[in-house]
Short mmCIF file of C-alpha atoms in Angstrom, two decimals:
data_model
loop_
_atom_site.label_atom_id
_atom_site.label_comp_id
_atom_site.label_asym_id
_atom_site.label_seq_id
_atom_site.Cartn_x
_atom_site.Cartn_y
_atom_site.Cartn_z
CA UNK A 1 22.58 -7.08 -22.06
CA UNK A 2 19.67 -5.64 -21.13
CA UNK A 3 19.53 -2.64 -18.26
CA UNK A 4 17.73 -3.55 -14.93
CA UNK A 5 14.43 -1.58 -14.16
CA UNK A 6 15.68 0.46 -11.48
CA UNK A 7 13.50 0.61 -8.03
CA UNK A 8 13.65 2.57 -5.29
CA UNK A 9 12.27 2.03 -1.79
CA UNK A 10 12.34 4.84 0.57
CA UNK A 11 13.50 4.76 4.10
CA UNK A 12 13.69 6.38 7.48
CA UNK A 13 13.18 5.03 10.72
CA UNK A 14 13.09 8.13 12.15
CA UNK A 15 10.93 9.42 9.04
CA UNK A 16 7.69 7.19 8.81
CA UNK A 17 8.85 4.21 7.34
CA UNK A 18 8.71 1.09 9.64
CA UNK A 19 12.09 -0.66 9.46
CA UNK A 20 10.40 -4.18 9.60
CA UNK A 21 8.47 -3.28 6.73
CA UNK A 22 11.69 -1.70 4.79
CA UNK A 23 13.61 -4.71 5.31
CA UNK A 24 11.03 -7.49 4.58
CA UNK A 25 10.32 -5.35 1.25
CA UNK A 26 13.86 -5.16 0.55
CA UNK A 27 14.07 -8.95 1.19
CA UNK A 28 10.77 -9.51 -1.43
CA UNK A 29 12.69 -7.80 -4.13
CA UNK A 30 16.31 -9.25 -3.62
CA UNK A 31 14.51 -12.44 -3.69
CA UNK A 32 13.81 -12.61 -7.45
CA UNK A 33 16.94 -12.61 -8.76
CA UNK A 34 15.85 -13.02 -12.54
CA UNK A 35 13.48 -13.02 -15.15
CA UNK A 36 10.00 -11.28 -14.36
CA UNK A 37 9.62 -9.12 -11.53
CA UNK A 38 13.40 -8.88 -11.46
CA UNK A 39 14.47 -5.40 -10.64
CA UNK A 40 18.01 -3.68 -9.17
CA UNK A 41 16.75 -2.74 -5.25
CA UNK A 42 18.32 0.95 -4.35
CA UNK A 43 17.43 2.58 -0.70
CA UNK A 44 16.78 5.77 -0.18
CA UNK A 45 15.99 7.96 2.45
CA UNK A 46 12.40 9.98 2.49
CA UNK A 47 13.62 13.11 3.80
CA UNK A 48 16.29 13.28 0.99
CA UNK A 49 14.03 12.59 -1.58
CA UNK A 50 13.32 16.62 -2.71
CA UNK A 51 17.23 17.21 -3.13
CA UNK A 52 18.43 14.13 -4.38
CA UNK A 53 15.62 13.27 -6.94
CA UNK A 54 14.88 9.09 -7.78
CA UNK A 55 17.81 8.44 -9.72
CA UNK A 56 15.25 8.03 -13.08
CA UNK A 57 13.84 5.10 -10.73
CA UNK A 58 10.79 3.23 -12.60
CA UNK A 59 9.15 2.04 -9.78
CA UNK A 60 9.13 3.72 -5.92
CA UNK A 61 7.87 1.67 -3.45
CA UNK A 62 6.51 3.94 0.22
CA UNK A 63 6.21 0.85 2.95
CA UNK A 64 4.14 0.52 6.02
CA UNK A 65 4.94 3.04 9.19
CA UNK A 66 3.34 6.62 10.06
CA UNK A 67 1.78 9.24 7.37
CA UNK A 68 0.86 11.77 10.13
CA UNK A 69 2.78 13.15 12.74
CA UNK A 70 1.22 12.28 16.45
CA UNK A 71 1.71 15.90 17.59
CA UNK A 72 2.68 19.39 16.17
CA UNK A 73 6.35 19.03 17.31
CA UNK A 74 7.18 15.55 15.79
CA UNK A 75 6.07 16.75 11.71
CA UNK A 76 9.28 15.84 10.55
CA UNK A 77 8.77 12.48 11.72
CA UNK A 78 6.55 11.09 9.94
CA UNK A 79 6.29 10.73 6.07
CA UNK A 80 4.79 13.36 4.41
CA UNK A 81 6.36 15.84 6.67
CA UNK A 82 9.87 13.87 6.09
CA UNK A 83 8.98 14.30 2.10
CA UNK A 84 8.22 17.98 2.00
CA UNK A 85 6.04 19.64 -0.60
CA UNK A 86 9.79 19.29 -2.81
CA UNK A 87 9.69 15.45 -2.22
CA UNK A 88 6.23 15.34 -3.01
CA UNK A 89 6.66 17.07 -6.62
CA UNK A 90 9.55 15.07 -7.56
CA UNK A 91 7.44 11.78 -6.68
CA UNK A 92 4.45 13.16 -8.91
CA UNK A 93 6.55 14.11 -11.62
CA UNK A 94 7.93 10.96 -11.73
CA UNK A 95 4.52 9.59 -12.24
CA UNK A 96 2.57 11.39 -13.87
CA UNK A 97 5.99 12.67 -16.79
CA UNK A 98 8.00 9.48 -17.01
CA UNK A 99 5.50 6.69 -16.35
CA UNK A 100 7.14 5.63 -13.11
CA UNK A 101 4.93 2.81 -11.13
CA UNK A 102 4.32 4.03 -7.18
CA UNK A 103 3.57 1.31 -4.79
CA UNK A 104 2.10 2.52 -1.34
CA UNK A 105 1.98 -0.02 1.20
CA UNK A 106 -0.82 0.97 4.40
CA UNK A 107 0.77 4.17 5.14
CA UNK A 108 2.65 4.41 1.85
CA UNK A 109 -1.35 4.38 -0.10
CA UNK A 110 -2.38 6.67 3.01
CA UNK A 111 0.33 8.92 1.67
CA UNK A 112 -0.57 8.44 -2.42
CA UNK A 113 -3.99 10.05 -1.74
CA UNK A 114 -2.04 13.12 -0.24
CA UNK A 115 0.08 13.90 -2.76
CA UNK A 116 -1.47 16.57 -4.75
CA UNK A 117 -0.30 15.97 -8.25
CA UNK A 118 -1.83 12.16 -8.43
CA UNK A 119 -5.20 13.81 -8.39
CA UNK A 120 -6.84 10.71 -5.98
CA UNK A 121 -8.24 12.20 -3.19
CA UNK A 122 -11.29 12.64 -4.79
CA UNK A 123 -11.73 10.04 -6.75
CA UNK A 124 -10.96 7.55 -3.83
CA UNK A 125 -12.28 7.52 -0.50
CA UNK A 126 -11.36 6.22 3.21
CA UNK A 127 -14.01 5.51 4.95
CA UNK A 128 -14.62 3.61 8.96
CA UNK A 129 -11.42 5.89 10.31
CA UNK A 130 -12.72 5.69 14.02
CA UNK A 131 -11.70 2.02 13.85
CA UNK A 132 -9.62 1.00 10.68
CA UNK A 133 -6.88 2.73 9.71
CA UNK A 134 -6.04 5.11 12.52
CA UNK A 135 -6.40 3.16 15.46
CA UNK A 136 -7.66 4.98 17.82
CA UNK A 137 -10.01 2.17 19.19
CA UNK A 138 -7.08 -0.18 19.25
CA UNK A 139 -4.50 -2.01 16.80
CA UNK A 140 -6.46 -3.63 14.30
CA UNK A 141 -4.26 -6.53 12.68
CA UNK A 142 -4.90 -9.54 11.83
CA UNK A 143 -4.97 -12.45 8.71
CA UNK A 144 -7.72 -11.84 6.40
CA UNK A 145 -8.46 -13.43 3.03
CA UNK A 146 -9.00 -11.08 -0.32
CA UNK A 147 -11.41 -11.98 -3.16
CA UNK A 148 -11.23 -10.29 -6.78
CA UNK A 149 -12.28 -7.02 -7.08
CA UNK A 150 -14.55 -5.38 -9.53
CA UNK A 151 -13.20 -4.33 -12.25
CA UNK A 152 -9.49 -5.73 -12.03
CA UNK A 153 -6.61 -5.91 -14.29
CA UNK A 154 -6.07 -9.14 -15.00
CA UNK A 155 -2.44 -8.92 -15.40
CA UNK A 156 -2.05 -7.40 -12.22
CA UNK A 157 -4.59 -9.72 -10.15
CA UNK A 158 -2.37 -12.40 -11.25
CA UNK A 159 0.71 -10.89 -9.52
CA UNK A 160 -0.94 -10.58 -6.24
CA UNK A 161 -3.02 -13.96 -6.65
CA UNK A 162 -0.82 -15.77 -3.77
CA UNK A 163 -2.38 -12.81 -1.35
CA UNK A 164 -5.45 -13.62 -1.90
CA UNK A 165 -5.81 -16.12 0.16
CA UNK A 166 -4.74 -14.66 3.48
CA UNK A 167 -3.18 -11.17 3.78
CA UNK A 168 -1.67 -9.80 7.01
CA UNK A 169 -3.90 -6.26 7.96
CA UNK A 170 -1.98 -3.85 10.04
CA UNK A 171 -4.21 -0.66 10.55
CA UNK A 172 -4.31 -0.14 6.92
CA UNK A 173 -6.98 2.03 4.83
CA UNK A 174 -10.53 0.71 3.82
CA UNK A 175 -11.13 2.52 0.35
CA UNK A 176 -14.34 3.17 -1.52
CA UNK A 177 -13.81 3.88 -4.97
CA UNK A 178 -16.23 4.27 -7.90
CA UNK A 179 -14.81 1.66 -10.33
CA UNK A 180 -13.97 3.29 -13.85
CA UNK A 181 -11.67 3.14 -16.67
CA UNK A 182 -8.43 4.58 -14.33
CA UNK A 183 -9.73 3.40 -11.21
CA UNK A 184 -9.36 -0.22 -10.76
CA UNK A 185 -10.46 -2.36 -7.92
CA UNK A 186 -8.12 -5.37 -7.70
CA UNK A 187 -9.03 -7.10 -4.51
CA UNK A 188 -11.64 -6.77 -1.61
CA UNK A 189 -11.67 -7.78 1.64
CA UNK A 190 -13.60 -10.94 2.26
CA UNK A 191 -13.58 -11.63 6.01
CA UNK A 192 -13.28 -12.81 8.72
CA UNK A 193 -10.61 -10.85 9.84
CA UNK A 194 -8.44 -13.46 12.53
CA UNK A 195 -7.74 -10.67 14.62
CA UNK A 196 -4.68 -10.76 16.98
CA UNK A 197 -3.38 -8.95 19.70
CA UNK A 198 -5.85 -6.89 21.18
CA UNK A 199 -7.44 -8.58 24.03
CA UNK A 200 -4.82 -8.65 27.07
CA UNK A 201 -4.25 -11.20 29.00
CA UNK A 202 -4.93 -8.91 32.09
CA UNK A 203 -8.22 -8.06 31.23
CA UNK A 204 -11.36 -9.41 33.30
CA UNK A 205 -13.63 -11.73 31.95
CA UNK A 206 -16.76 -9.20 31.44
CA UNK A 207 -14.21 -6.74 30.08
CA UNK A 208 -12.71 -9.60 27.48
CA UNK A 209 -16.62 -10.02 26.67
CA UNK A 210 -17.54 -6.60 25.79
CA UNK A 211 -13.93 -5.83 23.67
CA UNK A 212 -15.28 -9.07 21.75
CA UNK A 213 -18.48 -8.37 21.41
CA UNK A 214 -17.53 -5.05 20.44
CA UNK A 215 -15.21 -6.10 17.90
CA UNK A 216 -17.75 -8.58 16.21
CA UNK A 217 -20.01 -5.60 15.55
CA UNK A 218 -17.32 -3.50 13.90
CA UNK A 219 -15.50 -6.37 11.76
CA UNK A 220 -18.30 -6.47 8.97
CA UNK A 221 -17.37 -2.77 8.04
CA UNK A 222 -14.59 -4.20 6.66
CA UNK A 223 -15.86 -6.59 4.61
CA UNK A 224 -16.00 -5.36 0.80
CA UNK A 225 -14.23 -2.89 1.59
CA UNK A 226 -11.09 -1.97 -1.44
CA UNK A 227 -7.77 -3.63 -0.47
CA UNK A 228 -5.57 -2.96 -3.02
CA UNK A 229 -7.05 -0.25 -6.32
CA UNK A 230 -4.67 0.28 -9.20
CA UNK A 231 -4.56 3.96 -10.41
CA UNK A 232 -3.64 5.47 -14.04
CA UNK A 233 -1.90 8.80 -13.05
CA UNK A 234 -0.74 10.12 -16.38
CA UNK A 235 1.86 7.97 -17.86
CA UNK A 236 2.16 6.04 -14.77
CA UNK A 237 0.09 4.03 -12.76
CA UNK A 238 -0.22 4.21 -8.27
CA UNK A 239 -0.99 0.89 -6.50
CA UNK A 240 -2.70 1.26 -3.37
CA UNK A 241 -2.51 -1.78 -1.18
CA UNK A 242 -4.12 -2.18 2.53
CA UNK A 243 -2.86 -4.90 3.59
CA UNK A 244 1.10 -6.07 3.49
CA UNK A 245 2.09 -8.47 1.05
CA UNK A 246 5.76 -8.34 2.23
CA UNK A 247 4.31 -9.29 5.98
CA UNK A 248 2.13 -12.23 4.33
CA UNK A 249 3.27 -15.85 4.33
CA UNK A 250 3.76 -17.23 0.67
CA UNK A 251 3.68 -13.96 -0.95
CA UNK A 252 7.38 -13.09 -0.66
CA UNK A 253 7.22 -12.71 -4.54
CA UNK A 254 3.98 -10.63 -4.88
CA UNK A 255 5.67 -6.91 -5.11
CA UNK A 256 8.12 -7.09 -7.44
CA UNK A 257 5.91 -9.49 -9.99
CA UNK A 258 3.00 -6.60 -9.02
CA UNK A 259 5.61 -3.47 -10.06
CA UNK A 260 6.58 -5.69 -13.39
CA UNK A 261 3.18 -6.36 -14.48
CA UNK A 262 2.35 -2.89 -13.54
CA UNK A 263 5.21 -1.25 -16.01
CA UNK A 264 3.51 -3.41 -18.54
CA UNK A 265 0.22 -2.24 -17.95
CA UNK A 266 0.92 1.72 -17.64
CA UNK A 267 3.35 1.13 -20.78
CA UNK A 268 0.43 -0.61 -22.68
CA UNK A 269 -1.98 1.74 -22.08
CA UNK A 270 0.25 4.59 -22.65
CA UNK A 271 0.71 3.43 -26.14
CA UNK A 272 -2.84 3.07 -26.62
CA UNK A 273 -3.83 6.54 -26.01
CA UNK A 274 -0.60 7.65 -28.06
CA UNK A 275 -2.14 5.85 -30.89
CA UNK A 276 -5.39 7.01 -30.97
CA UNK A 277 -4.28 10.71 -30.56
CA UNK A 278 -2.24 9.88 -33.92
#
């Protein structure tokens, strides 16, 4: 009988991680219950992370929440302060030594580009911050559709193909990447972005007016934009996603067929360079 592929999603309401997120994620993976994309679902908490290692996990999956803390006094609260530099090193040696596959959903690819040891904050960039991403001209969330990226891996684009046609944005990163070799654009952002919530009720008409027009001029910053970027990181590989397949309708089997084809993809071109180096 063959051994599951262990995963590991990390937790902590109180850490970062958004417990709507955790538990659709969870749900996504308990879902497929065989064959590809099939995978034994462990919990763990963030802040334990440092002492308790990832149980030789093979995939770790960081879901949506909060990568900063708001203020000085709540750093333990969100989730790099919750992982510690400790937390972080285990992560990267898990990686970048044993070929484990990290998925960072919004805050969990936010928190991928901090981590030291994956090497990525140079090589990819966030860009429109004053109004995607950080929200500090309002919650930006919405349904927007995805179109194939650059230079994707076709393996991979398959996995996600279902969220390509309309993917739930939640304040997630806009990335700017220069395509190469270990940098791989999957999917884009198309537009338009549906955008919900964020005109009240309450609000006057002129003031309804303005927050629209204002919106319309911002929206096409978005558009092109990197959604989700697949990363080689030594033996492993880092998926950055934007937007959150778990939160999409339809795609409810998109992350665990994107960590499978993923293992097969870091594996493959593992072996490859192992070869030639023979």
């Amino acid at each position: 009988m063959a051994t599951e592929t262990l995963a590991v999603l990390l937790t902590g309401e109180d850490a970062g991680c958004d417990a709507t997120c955790v538990e659709e994620t969870r749900d996504n993976f308990e879902s497929v219950t065989s064959g590809f994309g099939h995978h034994h679902l462990k919990c763990q908490a963030i802040r334990r992370v440092g002492e308790e290692g990832l149980s030789g996990a093979k995939v770790i999956i960081v879901p949506g929440g909060d990568v900063w803390p708001d203020s000085d006094d709540d750093e333990d609260s969100c989730q790099l302060g919750a992982l510690g530099e400790k937390g972080t090193q285990v992560i990267s040696q898990a990686v970048c030594e044993e070929g484990a596959i990290y998925i960072g959903i919004c805050a969990g690819a936010f928190l991928a580009l901090e981590i030291e040891g994956f090497g990525l904050a140079d090589k990819v960039e966030i860009v429109h911050r004053e109004i995607f991403g950080f929200a500090e001209n309002g919650e930006v969330q919405g349904y927007i559709p995805l179109k194939e990226g650059s230079n994707p891996v076709p393996e991979l684009l398959h996995a996600m193909k279902p969220l390509l046609e309309q993917a739930w944005y939640d304040n997630g990163p806009l990335m700017e990447c220069a395509p190469c070799d270990d940098i791989r654009v999957l999917a884009t952002y198309d537009g338009p972005l549906r955008r919900e919530n964020y005109i009240s009720e309450k609000m006057s008409t002129k003031v309804k007016a303005d927050t629209e027009r204002a919106w319309l001029e911002e929206a096409p910053k978005m558009y092109g934009k990197a959604a989700v970027v697949a990363c080689r990181v030594g033996k492993g590989v880092v998926i950055l996603m934007s937007p959150h397949p778990e939160l999409s309708v339809d795609c409810h089997e998109v992350l665990p067929h994107l960590a499978a084809a993923a293992r097969e993809w870091a594996t493959a071109n593992f072996g490859d360079e192992e070869d030639a180096a023979a």
